[in-house]
């Protein structure tokens, strides 16, 4: 974990202890065995490009776009020579294609000019690239470069807070809380597991009946308490038929 998160002065403690967090993640692993990124890639450059494209887009859609993109631009040198006019039509279906085009070209140019065409292997080097934030950097570090990293996206943020293994709406705080509880070798798998759980089970409208750790989940406990204390609905009595009026 990079020093920017580690240097934070005060991080709130989540409701669950480190031991509980490790046990919960182990149990979640049985529901999502072999959790991994769903983006297709063969090297760090390809994963960096795919992750930039995945912003506000499904991995499935990105995987439909990248094969042709990687054939045309197989490395940072080739991508840096492209223009936005050439790139935008190829990535349009991923959404926000103008901003993504600028990010990709800026990233590739910086990789070529500053790093000799090689994707940097540190958090500091990655987040200095145009269009690359901490989450994207952790994805590349953990999945392509063998450097422990725990990406926190919207799924990780939602699921970790609901379960109680994190307590913050700040992704960097949640990253630090999870990294403190889990061994470094498990950071990337922890993120992948929580992401899959958020996509498949713990959705914005959660499918709690399908969740293997609902007995340990703070959100589920709150939900069941609320349901048990809710007063029963009063049953409306049918209206009595009106009495017939007498003849005039």
Short mmCIF file of C-alpha atoms in Angstrom, two decimals:
data_model
loop_
_atom_site.label_atom_id
_atom_site.label_comp_id
_atom_site.label_asym_id
_atom_site.label_seq_id
_atom_site.Cartn_x
_atom_site.Cartn_y
_atom_site.Cartn_z
CA UNK A 1 0.00 0.00 0.00
CA UNK A 2 1.38 3.37 -0.98
CA UNK A 3 2.55 5.91 1.56
CA UNK A 4 -0.25 8.35 0.75
CA UNK A 5 -2.82 6.09 2.44
CA UNK A 6 -0.45 4.88 5.13
CA UNK A 7 0.36 8.40 6.24
CA UNK A 8 -3.23 9.19 7.17
CA UNK A 9 -3.27 10.39 10.79
CA UNK A 10 -6.52 8.93 12.06
CA UNK A 11 -8.52 6.15 10.46
CA UNK A 12 -11.75 5.03 12.13
CA UNK A 13 -11.90 1.43 13.23
CA UNK A 14 -14.53 -0.64 11.40
CA UNK A 15 -17.14 -2.58 13.41
CA UNK A 16 -15.49 -5.93 12.62
CA UNK A 17 -12.10 -6.90 13.99
CA UNK A 18 -9.22 -7.97 11.76
CA UNK A 19 -9.80 -11.61 12.73
CA UNK A 20 -13.49 -11.33 11.87
CA UNK A 21 -12.65 -9.68 8.54
CA UNK A 22 -10.29 -12.49 7.59
CA UNK A 23 -12.88 -15.11 8.54
CA UNK A 24 -15.61 -13.34 6.56
CA UNK A 25 -13.42 -13.01 3.47
CA UNK A 26 -12.51 -16.69 3.70
CA UNK A 27 -16.20 -17.59 3.78
CA UNK A 28 -17.00 -15.22 0.91
CA UNK A 29 -14.26 -16.96 -1.05
CA UNK A 30 -16.35 -20.14 -0.98
CA UNK A 31 -19.17 -18.29 -2.74
CA UNK A 32 -16.82 -16.69 -5.28
CA UNK A 33 -13.95 -19.16 -5.73
CA UNK A 34 -10.98 -18.09 -7.87
CA UNK A 35 -12.19 -14.47 -7.91
CA UNK A 36 -10.20 -12.42 -10.39
CA UNK A 37 -10.56 -9.39 -12.61
CA UNK A 38 -12.97 -9.96 -15.49
CA UNK A 39 -10.99 -7.70 -17.84
CA UNK A 40 -9.02 -9.52 -20.53
CA UNK A 41 -5.32 -8.63 -20.83
CA UNK A 42 -1.91 -10.17 -21.48
CA UNK A 43 0.40 -7.51 -19.98
CA UNK A 44 0.44 -4.41 -17.79
CA UNK A 45 -0.05 -2.02 -20.73
CA UNK A 46 -3.19 -3.83 -21.88
CA UNK A 47 -4.65 -3.94 -18.38
CA UNK A 48 -3.93 -0.24 -17.88
CA UNK A 49 -5.77 0.61 -21.11
CA UNK A 50 -8.67 -1.71 -20.27
CA UNK A 51 -9.05 -0.32 -16.76
CA UNK A 52 -9.16 3.27 -18.04
CA UNK A 53 -11.86 2.21 -20.50
CA UNK A 54 -13.84 0.42 -17.76
CA UNK A 55 -14.82 3.66 -16.00
CA UNK A 56 -18.63 3.86 -16.09
CA UNK A 57 -18.64 0.82 -18.40
CA UNK A 58 -19.07 -2.92 -17.95
CA UNK A 59 -16.08 -5.23 -18.21
CA UNK A 60 -18.02 -7.20 -20.81
CA UNK A 61 -18.26 -4.19 -23.11
CA UNK A 62 -14.58 -3.33 -22.61
CA UNK A 63 -13.63 -6.90 -23.51
CA UNK A 64 -15.53 -6.52 -26.77
CA UNK A 65 -13.59 -3.37 -27.68
CA UNK A 66 -10.03 -4.16 -26.62
CA UNK A 67 -9.05 -7.04 -28.96
CA UNK A 68 -9.18 -4.82 -32.07
CA UNK A 69 -7.71 -1.91 -30.10
CA UNK A 70 -4.71 -3.95 -28.96
CA UNK A 71 -4.09 -5.25 -32.47
CA UNK A 72 -3.92 -1.69 -33.77
CA UNK A 73 -2.02 -0.27 -30.77
CA UNK A 74 -0.02 -3.18 -29.29
CA UNK A 75 2.08 -1.00 -26.98
CA UNK A 76 2.41 2.48 -25.55
CA UNK A 77 4.62 3.62 -28.44
CA UNK A 78 1.90 2.79 -30.98
CA UNK A 79 -0.87 4.34 -28.88
CA UNK A 80 1.11 7.54 -28.32
CA UNK A 81 1.26 8.07 -32.10
CA UNK A 82 -2.54 7.92 -32.44
CA UNK A 83 -4.85 10.92 -32.61
CA UNK A 84 -8.14 11.50 -30.84
CA UNK A 85 -9.87 11.41 -34.21
CA UNK A 86 -8.54 7.92 -34.83
CA UNK A 87 -9.10 6.64 -31.30
CA UNK A 88 -12.56 7.96 -30.43
CA UNK A 89 -14.59 5.86 -32.91
CA UNK A 90 -12.88 2.69 -31.67
CA UNK A 91 -13.81 3.24 -28.02
CA UNK A 92 -17.11 5.11 -28.44
CA UNK A 93 -19.22 2.21 -27.18
CA UNK A 94 -17.50 2.33 -23.76
CA UNK A 95 -18.99 5.76 -23.02
CA UNK A 96 -17.28 9.05 -22.20
CA UNK A 97 -15.10 8.27 -25.19
CA UNK A 98 -13.73 11.79 -25.67
CA UNK A 99 -12.41 12.02 -22.11
CA UNK A 100 -11.13 8.43 -22.26
CA UNK A 101 -9.40 9.12 -25.56
CA UNK A 102 -7.54 12.06 -24.04
CA UNK A 103 -6.60 9.99 -21.00
CA UNK A 104 -5.30 7.10 -23.10
CA UNK A 105 -3.21 9.31 -25.35
CA UNK A 106 -1.88 11.30 -22.39
CA UNK A 107 -1.06 8.11 -20.51
CA UNK A 108 0.72 6.53 -23.48
CA UNK A 109 2.72 9.68 -24.21
CA UNK A 110 3.84 9.93 -20.58
CA UNK A 111 4.76 6.23 -20.45
CA UNK A 112 6.90 6.63 -23.57
CA UNK A 113 8.54 9.93 -22.67
CA UNK A 114 9.12 9.30 -18.96
CA UNK A 115 9.32 5.53 -18.62
CA UNK A 116 10.73 4.39 -21.96
CA UNK A 117 7.48 2.72 -22.97
CA UNK A 118 7.24 0.53 -19.85
CA UNK A 119 4.34 0.84 -17.44
CA UNK A 120 5.70 2.08 -14.08
CA UNK A 121 5.74 -0.48 -11.28
CA UNK A 122 4.94 1.84 -8.36
CA UNK A 123 1.83 3.58 -7.08
CA UNK A 124 3.58 6.95 -7.33
CA UNK A 125 4.59 6.37 -10.94
CA UNK A 126 1.17 5.13 -12.00
CA UNK A 127 -0.96 7.87 -10.42
CA UNK A 128 1.28 10.47 -12.08
CA UNK A 129 -0.01 9.26 -15.47
CA UNK A 130 -2.96 11.14 -17.05
CA UNK A 131 -6.26 9.39 -16.41
CA UNK A 132 -4.87 7.06 -13.75
CA UNK A 133 -6.18 7.23 -10.21
CA UNK A 134 -5.44 5.13 -7.17
CA UNK A 135 -8.04 2.46 -7.98
CA UNK A 136 -6.71 1.95 -11.52
CA UNK A 137 -3.13 1.89 -10.23
CA UNK A 138 -4.00 -0.81 -7.68
CA UNK A 139 -5.68 -2.90 -10.38
CA UNK A 140 -2.54 -2.83 -12.53
CA UNK A 141 -0.18 -3.38 -9.61
CA UNK A 142 -2.08 -6.32 -8.19
CA UNK A 143 -3.11 -8.12 -11.36
CA UNK A 144 -0.32 -7.41 -13.86
CA UNK A 145 2.79 -6.47 -11.90
CA UNK A 146 2.67 -8.76 -8.87
CA UNK A 147 2.72 -5.84 -6.43
CA UNK A 148 0.17 -6.05 -3.58
CA UNK A 149 -2.69 -3.65 -4.20
CA UNK A 150 -6.31 -3.44 -3.08
CA UNK A 151 -8.52 -1.56 -5.56
CA UNK A 152 -11.58 0.04 -3.99
CA UNK A 153 -14.37 0.67 -6.46
CA UNK A 154 -18.05 1.36 -5.83
CA UNK A 155 -18.76 -2.34 -5.20
CA UNK A 156 -16.00 -2.71 -2.62
CA UNK A 157 -17.08 0.54 -0.96
CA UNK A 158 -20.71 -0.58 -0.71
CA UNK A 159 -20.14 -4.20 0.29
CA UNK A 160 -17.38 -3.58 2.84
CA UNK A 161 -19.42 -0.91 4.61
CA UNK A 162 -22.55 -3.04 4.63
CA UNK A 163 -20.79 -6.05 6.10
CA UNK A 164 -18.97 -3.92 8.67
CA UNK A 165 -15.41 -4.75 7.63
CA UNK A 166 -14.95 -1.08 6.71
CA UNK A 167 -16.44 2.17 7.89
CA UNK A 168 -16.04 5.15 5.58
CA UNK A 169 -17.28 6.59 2.31
CA UNK A 170 -13.67 7.51 1.43
CA UNK A 171 -12.12 4.83 -0.84
CA UNK A 172 -8.62 5.48 0.55
CA UNK A 173 -9.80 4.99 4.13
CA UNK A 174 -11.58 1.77 3.18
CA UNK A 175 -8.44 0.62 1.38
CA UNK A 176 -6.37 1.22 4.49
CA UNK A 177 -8.87 -0.50 6.77
CA UNK A 178 -8.99 -3.61 4.59
CA UNK A 179 -5.23 -3.67 4.06
CA UNK A 180 -4.69 -3.46 7.82
CA UNK A 181 -6.92 -6.50 8.35
CA UNK A 182 -5.74 -8.69 5.49
CA UNK A 183 -2.25 -10.01 4.70
CA UNK A 184 -0.61 -8.24 1.76
CA UNK A 185 -0.65 -11.40 -0.35
CA UNK A 186 -4.47 -11.42 -0.10
CA UNK A 187 -5.13 -7.75 -0.91
CA UNK A 188 -5.91 -8.17 -4.59
CA UNK A 189 -8.02 -11.30 -4.07
CA UNK A 190 -9.91 -9.47 -1.31
CA UNK A 191 -10.87 -6.72 -3.74
CA UNK A 192 -11.83 -9.19 -6.48
CA UNK A 193 -14.01 -11.16 -4.07
CA UNK A 194 -15.84 -8.08 -2.80
CA UNK A 195 -16.34 -6.80 -6.36
CA UNK A 196 -17.90 -10.07 -7.50
CA UNK A 197 -20.09 -10.19 -4.39
CA UNK A 198 -21.26 -6.65 -5.13
CA UNK A 199 -22.08 -7.50 -8.74
CA UNK A 200 -23.78 -10.82 -8.10
CA UNK A 201 -25.31 -10.70 -4.62
CA UNK A 202 -24.83 -7.50 -2.61
CA UNK A 203 -26.24 -5.23 -5.29
CA UNK A 204 -27.70 -1.79 -4.57
CA UNK A 205 -30.88 -3.81 -3.90
CA UNK A 206 -29.19 -6.75 -2.17
CA UNK A 207 -30.13 -10.42 -2.57
CA UNK A 208 -29.56 -11.24 1.09
CA UNK A 209 -31.14 -14.69 0.83
CA UNK A 210 -28.25 -15.72 -1.47
CA UNK A 211 -25.47 -14.38 0.77
CA UNK A 212 -23.27 -16.87 2.65
CA UNK A 213 -22.14 -14.33 5.25
CA UNK A 214 -25.47 -12.68 6.08
CA UNK A 215 -25.21 -13.96 9.67
CA UNK A 216 -22.10 -11.75 10.04
CA UNK A 217 -23.43 -8.76 8.08
CA UNK A 218 -24.17 -5.49 9.89
CA UNK A 219 -26.59 -4.40 7.16
CA UNK A 220 -28.56 -7.65 7.31
CA UNK A 221 -28.72 -7.50 11.12
CA UNK A 222 -30.09 -3.95 10.93
CA UNK A 223 -32.58 -5.03 8.28
CA UNK A 224 -33.92 -7.94 10.31
CA UNK A 225 -34.16 -5.82 13.48
CA UNK A 226 -36.12 -3.19 11.60
CA UNK A 227 -38.49 -5.81 10.23
CA UNK A 228 -39.02 -7.45 13.62
CA UNK A 229 -39.91 -4.15 15.34
CA UNK A 230 -42.18 -2.90 12.57
CA UNK A 231 -45.79 -2.80 13.80
CA UNK A 232 -48.18 -5.08 11.91
CA UNK A 233 -50.29 -3.45 9.28
CA UNK A 234 -53.84 -2.79 10.28
CA UNK A 235 -56.29 -4.67 8.12
CA UNK A 236 -58.85 -2.34 6.62
CA UNK A 237 -62.40 -3.48 7.20
CA UNK A 238 -64.64 -3.60 4.16
CA UNK A 239 -67.03 -0.71 3.96
CA UNK A 240 -70.61 -1.49 4.96
CA UNK A 241 -73.09 -1.32 2.14
CA UNK A 242 -75.21 1.82 2.19
CA UNK A 243 -78.77 1.41 3.52
CA UNK A 244 -81.41 1.73 0.83
CA UNK A 245 -83.24 5.01 0.98
CA UNK A 246 -86.94 5.02 1.59
CA UNK A 247 -89.37 6.04 -1.16
CA UNK A 248 -90.21 9.72 -1.50
#
